[in-house]
Short mmCIF file of N, CA and C in Angstrom, two decimals:
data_model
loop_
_atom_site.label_atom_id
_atom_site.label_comp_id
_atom_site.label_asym_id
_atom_site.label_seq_id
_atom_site.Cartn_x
_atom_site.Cartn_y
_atom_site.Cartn_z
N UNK A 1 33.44 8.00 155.15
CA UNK A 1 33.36 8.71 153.90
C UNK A 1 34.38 9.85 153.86
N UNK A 2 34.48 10.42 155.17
CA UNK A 2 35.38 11.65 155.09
C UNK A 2 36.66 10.70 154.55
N UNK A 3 37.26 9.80 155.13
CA UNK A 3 38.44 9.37 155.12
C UNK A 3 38.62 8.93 153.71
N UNK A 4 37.95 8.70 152.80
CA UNK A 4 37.56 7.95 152.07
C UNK A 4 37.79 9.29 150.61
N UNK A 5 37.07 10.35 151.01
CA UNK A 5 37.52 11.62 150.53
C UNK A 5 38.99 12.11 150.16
N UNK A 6 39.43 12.28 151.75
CA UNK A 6 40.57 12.35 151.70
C UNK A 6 41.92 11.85 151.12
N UNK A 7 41.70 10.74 151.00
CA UNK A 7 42.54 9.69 150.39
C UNK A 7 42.47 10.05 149.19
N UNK A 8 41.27 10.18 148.43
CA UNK A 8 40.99 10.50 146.96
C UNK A 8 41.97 11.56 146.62
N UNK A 9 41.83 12.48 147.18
CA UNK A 9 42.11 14.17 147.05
C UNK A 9 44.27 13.57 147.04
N UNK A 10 44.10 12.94 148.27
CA UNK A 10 46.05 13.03 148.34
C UNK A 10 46.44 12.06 147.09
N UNK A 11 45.61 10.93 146.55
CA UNK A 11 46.35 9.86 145.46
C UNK A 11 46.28 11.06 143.99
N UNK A 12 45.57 12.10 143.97
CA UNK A 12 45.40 12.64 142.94
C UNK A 12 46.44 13.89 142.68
N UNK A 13 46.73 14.13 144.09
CA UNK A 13 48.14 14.75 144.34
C UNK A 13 49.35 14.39 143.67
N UNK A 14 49.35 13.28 144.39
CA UNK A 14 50.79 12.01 144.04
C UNK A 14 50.55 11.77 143.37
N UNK A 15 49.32 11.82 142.23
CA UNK A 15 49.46 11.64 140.34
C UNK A 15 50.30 12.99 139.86
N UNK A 16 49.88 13.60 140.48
CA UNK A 16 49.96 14.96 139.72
C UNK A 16 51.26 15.38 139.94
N UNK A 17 51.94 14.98 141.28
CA UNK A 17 53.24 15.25 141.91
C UNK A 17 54.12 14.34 140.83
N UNK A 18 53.39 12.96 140.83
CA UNK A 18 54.63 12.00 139.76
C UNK A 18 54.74 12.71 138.56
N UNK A 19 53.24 13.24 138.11
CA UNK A 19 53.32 13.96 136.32
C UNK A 19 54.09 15.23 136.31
N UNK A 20 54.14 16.00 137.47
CA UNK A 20 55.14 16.95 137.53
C UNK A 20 56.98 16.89 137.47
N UNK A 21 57.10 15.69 138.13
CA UNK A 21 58.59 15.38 138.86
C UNK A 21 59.19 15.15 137.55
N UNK A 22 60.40 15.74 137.40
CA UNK A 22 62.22 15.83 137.10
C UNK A 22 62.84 14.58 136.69
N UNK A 23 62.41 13.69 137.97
CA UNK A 23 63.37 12.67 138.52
C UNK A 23 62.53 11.27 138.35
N UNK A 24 61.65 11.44 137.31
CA UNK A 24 61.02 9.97 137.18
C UNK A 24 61.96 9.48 136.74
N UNK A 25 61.95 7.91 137.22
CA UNK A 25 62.96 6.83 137.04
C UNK A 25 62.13 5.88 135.76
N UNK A 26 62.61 5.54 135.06
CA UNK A 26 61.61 4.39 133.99
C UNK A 26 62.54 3.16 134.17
N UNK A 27 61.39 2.29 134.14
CA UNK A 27 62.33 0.92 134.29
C UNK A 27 61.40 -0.34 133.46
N UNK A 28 62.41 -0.48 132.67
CA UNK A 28 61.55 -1.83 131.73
C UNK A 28 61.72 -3.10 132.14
N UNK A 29 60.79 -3.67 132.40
CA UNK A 29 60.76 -5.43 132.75
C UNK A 29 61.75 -5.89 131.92
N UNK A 30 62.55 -7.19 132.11
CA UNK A 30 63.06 -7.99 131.72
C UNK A 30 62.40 -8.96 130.96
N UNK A 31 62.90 -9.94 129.92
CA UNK A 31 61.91 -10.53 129.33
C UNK A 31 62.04 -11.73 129.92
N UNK A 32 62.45 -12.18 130.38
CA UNK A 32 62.11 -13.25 131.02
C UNK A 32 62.68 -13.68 132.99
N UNK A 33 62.56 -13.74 133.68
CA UNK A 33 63.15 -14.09 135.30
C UNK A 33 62.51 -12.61 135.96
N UNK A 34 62.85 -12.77 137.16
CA UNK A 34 63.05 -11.64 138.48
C UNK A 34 63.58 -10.26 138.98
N UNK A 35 62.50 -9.43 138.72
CA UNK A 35 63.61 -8.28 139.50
C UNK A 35 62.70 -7.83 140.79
N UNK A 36 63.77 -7.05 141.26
CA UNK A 36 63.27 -6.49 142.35
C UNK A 36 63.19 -4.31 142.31
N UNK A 37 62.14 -4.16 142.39
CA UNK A 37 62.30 -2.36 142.78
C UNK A 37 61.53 -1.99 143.82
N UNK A 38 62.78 -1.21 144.82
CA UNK A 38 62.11 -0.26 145.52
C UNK A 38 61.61 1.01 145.27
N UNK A 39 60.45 1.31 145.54
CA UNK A 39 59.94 2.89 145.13
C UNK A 39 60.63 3.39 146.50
N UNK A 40 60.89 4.83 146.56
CA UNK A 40 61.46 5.98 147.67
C UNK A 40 60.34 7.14 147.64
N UNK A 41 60.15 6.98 149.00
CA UNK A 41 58.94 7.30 149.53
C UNK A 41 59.66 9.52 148.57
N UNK A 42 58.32 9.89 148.17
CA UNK A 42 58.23 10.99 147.28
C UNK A 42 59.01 10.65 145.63
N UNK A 43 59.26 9.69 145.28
CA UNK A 43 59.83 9.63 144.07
C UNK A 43 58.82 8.86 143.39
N UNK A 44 58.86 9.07 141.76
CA UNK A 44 57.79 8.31 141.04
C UNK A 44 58.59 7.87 140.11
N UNK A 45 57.74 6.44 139.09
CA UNK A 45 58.58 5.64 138.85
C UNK A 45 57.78 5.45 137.40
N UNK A 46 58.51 5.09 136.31
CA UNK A 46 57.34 4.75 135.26
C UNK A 46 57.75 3.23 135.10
N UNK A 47 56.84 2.01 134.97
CA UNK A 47 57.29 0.84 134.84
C UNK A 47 56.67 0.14 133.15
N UNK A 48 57.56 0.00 132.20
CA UNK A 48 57.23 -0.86 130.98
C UNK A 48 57.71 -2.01 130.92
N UNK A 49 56.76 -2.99 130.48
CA UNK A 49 56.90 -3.95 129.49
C UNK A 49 57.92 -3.98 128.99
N UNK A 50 58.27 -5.65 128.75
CA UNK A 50 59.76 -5.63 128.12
C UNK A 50 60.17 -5.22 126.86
N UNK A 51 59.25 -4.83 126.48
CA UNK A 51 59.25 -4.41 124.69
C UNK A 51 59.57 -2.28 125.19
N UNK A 52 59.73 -2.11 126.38
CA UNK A 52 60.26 -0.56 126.28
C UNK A 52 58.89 0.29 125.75
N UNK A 53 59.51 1.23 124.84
CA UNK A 53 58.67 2.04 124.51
C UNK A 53 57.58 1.24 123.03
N UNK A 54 58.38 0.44 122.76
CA UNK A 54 57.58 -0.56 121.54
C UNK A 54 57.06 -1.44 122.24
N UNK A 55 56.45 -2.41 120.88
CA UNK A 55 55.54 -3.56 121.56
C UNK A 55 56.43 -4.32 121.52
N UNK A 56 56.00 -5.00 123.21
CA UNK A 56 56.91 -6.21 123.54
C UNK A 56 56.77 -7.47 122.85
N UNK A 57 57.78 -8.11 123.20
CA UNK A 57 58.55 -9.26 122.19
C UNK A 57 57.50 -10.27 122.30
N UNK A 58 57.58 -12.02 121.54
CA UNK A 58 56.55 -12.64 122.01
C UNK A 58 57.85 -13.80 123.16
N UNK A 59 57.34 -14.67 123.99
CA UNK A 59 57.76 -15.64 124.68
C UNK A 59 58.26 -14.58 125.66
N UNK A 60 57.45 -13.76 126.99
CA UNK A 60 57.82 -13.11 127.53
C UNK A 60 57.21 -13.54 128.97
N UNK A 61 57.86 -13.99 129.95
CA UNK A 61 57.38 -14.71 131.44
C UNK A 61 58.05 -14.03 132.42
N UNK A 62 58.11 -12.76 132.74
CA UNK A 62 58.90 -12.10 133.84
C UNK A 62 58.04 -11.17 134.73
N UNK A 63 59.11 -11.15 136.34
CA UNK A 63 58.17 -10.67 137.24
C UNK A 63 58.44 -9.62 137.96
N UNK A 64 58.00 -8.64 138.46
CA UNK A 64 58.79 -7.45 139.60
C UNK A 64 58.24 -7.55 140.82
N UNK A 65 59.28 -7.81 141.31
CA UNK A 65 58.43 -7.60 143.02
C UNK A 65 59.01 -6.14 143.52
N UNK A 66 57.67 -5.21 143.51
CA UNK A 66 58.01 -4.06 144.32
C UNK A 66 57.80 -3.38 145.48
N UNK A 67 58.57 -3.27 146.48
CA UNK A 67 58.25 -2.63 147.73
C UNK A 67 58.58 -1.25 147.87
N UNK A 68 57.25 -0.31 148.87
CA UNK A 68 57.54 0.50 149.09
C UNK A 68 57.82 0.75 150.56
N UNK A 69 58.32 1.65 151.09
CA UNK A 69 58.86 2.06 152.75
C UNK A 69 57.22 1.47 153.85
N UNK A 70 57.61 1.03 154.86
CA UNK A 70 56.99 0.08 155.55
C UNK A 70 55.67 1.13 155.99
N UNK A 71 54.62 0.77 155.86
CA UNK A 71 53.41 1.50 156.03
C UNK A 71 52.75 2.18 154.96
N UNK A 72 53.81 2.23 153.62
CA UNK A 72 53.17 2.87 152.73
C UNK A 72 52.42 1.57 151.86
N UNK A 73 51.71 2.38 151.27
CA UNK A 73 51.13 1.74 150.19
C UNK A 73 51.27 2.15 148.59
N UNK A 74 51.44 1.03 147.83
CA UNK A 74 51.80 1.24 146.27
C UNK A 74 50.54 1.66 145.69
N UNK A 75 50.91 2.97 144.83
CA UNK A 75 49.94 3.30 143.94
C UNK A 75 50.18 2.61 142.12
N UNK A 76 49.37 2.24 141.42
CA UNK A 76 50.16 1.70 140.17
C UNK A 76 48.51 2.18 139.16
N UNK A 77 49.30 3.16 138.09
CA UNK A 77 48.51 3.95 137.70
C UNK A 77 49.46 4.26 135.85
N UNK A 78 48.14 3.52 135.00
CA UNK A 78 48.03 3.27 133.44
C UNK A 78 47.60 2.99 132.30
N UNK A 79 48.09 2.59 131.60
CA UNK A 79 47.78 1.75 130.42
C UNK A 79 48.26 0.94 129.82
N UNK A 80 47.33 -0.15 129.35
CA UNK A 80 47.83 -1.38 128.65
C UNK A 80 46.83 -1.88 127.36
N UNK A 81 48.22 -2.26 126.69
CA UNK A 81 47.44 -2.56 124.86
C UNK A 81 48.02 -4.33 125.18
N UNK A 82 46.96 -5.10 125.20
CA UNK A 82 47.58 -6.90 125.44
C UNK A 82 46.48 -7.89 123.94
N UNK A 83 47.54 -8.48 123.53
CA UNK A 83 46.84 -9.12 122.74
C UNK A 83 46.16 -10.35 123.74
N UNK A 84 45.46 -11.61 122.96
CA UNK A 84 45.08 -12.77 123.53
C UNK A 84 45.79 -13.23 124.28
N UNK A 85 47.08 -13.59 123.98
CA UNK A 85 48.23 -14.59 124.67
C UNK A 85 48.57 -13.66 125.16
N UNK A 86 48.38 -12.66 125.62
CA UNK A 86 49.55 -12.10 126.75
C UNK A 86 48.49 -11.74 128.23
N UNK A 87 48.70 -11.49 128.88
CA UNK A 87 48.13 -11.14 130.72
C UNK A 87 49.17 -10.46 131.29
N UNK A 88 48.77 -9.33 131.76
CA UNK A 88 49.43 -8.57 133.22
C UNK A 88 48.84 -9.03 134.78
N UNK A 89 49.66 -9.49 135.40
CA UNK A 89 48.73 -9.92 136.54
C UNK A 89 49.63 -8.84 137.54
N UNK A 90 48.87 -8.64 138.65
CA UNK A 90 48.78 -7.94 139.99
C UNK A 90 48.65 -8.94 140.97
N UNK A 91 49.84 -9.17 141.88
CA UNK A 91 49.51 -10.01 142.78
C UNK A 91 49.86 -9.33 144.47
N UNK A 92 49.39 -9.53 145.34
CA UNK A 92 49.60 -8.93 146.93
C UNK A 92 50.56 -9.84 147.38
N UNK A 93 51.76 -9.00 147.65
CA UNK A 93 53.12 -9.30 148.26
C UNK A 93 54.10 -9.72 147.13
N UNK A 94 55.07 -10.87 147.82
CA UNK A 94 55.94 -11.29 147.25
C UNK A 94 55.94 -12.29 146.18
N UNK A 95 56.27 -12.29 144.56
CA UNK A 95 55.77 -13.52 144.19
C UNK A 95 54.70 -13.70 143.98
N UNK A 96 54.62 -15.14 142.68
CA UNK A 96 53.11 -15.24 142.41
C UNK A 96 52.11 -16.00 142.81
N UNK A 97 52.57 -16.63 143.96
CA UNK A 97 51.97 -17.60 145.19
C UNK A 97 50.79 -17.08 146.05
N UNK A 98 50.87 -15.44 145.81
CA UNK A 98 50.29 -14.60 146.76
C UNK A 98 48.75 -14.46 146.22
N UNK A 99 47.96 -13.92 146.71
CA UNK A 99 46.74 -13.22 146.37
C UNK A 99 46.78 -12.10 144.89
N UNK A 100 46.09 -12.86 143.72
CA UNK A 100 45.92 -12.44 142.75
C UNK A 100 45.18 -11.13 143.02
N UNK A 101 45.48 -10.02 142.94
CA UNK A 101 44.59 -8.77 142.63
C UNK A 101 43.85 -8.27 141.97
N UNK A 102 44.71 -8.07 140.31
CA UNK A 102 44.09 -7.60 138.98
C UNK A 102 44.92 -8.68 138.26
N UNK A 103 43.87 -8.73 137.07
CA UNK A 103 44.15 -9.12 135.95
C UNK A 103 44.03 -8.52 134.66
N UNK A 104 44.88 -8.22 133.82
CA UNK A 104 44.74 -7.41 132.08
C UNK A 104 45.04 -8.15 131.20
N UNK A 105 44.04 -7.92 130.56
CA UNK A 105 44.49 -9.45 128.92
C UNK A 105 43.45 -8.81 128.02
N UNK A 106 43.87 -9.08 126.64
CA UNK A 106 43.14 -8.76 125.65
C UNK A 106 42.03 -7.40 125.39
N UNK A 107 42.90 -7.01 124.78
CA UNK A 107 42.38 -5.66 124.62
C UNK A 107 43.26 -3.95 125.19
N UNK A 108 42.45 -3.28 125.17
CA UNK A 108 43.11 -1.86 125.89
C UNK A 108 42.24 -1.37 126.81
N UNK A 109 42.73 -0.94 127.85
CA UNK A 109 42.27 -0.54 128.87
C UNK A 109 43.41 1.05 129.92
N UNK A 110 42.46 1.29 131.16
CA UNK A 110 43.39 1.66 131.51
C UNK A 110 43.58 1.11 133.25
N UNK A 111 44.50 1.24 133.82
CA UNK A 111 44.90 0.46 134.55
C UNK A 111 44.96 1.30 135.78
N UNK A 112 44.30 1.38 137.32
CA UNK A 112 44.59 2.26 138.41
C UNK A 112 43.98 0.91 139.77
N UNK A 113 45.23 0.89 140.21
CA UNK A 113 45.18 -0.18 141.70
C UNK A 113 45.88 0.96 142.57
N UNK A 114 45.71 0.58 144.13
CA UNK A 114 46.60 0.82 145.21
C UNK A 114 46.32 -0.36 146.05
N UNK A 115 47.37 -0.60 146.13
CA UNK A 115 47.92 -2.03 146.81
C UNK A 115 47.72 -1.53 148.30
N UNK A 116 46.99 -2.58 148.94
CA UNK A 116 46.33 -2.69 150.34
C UNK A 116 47.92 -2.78 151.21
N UNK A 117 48.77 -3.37 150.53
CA UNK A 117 49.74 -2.92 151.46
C UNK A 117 51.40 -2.68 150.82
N UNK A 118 52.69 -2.63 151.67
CA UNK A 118 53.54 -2.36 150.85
C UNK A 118 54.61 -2.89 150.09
N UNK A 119 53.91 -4.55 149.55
CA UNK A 119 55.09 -4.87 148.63
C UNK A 119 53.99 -5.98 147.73
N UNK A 120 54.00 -5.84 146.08
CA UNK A 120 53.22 -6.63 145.04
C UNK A 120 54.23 -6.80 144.07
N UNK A 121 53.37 -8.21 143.46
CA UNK A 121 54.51 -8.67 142.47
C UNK A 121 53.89 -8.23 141.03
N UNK A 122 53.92 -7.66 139.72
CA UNK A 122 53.42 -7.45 138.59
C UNK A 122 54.31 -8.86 138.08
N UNK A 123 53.45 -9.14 137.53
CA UNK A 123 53.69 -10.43 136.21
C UNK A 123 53.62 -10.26 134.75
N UNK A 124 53.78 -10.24 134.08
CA UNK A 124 53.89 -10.66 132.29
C UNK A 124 53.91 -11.35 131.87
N UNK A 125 53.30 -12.25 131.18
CA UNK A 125 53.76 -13.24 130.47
C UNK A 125 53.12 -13.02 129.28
N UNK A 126 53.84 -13.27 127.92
CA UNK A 126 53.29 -13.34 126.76
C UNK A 126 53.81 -14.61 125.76
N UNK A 127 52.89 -15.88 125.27
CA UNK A 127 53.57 -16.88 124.28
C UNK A 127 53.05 -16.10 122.88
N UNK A 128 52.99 -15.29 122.83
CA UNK A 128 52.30 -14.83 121.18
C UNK A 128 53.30 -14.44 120.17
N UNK A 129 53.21 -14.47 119.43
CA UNK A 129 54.15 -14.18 118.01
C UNK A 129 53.37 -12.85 117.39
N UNK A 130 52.64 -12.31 118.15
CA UNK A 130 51.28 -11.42 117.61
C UNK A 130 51.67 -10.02 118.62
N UNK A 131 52.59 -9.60 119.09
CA UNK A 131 53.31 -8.49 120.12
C UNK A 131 52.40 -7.45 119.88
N UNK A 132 52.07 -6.56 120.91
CA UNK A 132 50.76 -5.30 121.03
C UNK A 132 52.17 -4.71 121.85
N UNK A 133 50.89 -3.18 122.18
CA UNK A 133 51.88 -2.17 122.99
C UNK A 133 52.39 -2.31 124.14
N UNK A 134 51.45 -3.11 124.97
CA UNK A 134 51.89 -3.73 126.01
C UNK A 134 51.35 -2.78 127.11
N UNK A 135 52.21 -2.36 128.54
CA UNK A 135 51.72 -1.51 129.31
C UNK A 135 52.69 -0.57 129.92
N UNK A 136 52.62 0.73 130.06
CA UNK A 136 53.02 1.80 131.00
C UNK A 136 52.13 2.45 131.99
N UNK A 137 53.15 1.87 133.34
CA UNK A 137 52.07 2.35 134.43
C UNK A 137 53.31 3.37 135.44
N UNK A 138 52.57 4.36 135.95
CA UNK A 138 53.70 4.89 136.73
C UNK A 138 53.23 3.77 138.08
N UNK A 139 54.27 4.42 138.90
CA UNK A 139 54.36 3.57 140.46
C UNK A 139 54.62 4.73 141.05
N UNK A 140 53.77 5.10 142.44
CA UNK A 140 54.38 5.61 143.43
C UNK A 140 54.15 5.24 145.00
N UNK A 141 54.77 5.19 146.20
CA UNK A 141 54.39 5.29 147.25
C UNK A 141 53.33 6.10 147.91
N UNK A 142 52.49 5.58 147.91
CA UNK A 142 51.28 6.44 148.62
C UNK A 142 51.84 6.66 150.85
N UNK A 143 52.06 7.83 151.13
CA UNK A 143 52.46 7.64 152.44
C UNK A 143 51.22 7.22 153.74
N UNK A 144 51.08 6.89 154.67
CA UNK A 144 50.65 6.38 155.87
C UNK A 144 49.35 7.57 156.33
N UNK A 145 49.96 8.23 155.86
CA UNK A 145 49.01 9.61 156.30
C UNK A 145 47.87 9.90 155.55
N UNK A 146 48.07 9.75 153.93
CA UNK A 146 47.06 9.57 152.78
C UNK A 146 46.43 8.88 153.24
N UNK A 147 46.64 7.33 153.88
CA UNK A 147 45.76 5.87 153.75
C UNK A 147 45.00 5.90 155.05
N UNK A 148 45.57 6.91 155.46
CA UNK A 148 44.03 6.47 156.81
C UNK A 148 42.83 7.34 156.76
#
């Protein structure tokens, strides 16, 4: 429980450290294929939907695989507006072959995972002609020291 505490107290830090920081990086999905981002261990990251700050487009199938520095763990912390046809998936590791995590579809919600370890793939896909807000989540590296 102590440990369990603790952890709480440092991820609420590293919210507060990302909502503070200068140097957030924003990076919008692609609408369709592969990217890759590394988070840098103390830097925070905001990640959107391919529609940017609007609602994303419809026929949208693209993926991020993101790693953070070896021992850390990804924090991914937001919100998402998804119509019917669209899903955000969360998957553990590389790719969507891996262990499904979370799933977001239909509706609004808000969105807070930390990835058991340090590299997940986010997915998108949308066939709708019916485009919503979609999602903004920051990303940060949670360090080795938080997680135990």
């Amino acid at each position: 429980m102590k440990h369990l505490h603790r952890t709480i107290i440092l991820i609420f830090i590293l919210l507060h450290l990302c909502s503070q920081a200068q140097d957030v990086q924003t990076i919008t999905m692609s609408r369709t294929g592969e990217r890759t981002q590394f988070l840098l261990a103390g830097s925070c990251y905001t990640l959107l939907d391919p529609g940017g700050t609007g609602n994303y487009p419809g026929s949208c199938n693209a993926t991020m695989v993101i790693y953070a520095p070896e021992g850390y763990k990804i924090c991914i912390d937001g919100s998402f507006a998804i119509d019917p046809n669209a899903v955000m998936s969360i998957y553990r590791g590389e790719g969507t072959t891996g262990q499904l995590f979370r799933s977001y579809t239909t509706g609004t919600g808000s969105i807070f995972v930390t990835m058991p370890d340090n590299v997940c793939t986010i997915r998108f896909f949308s066939d709708s002609d019916h485009p919503a807000a979609g999602f903004s989540v920051k990303l940060s590296a949670i360090p080795p020291s938080a997680s135990t």
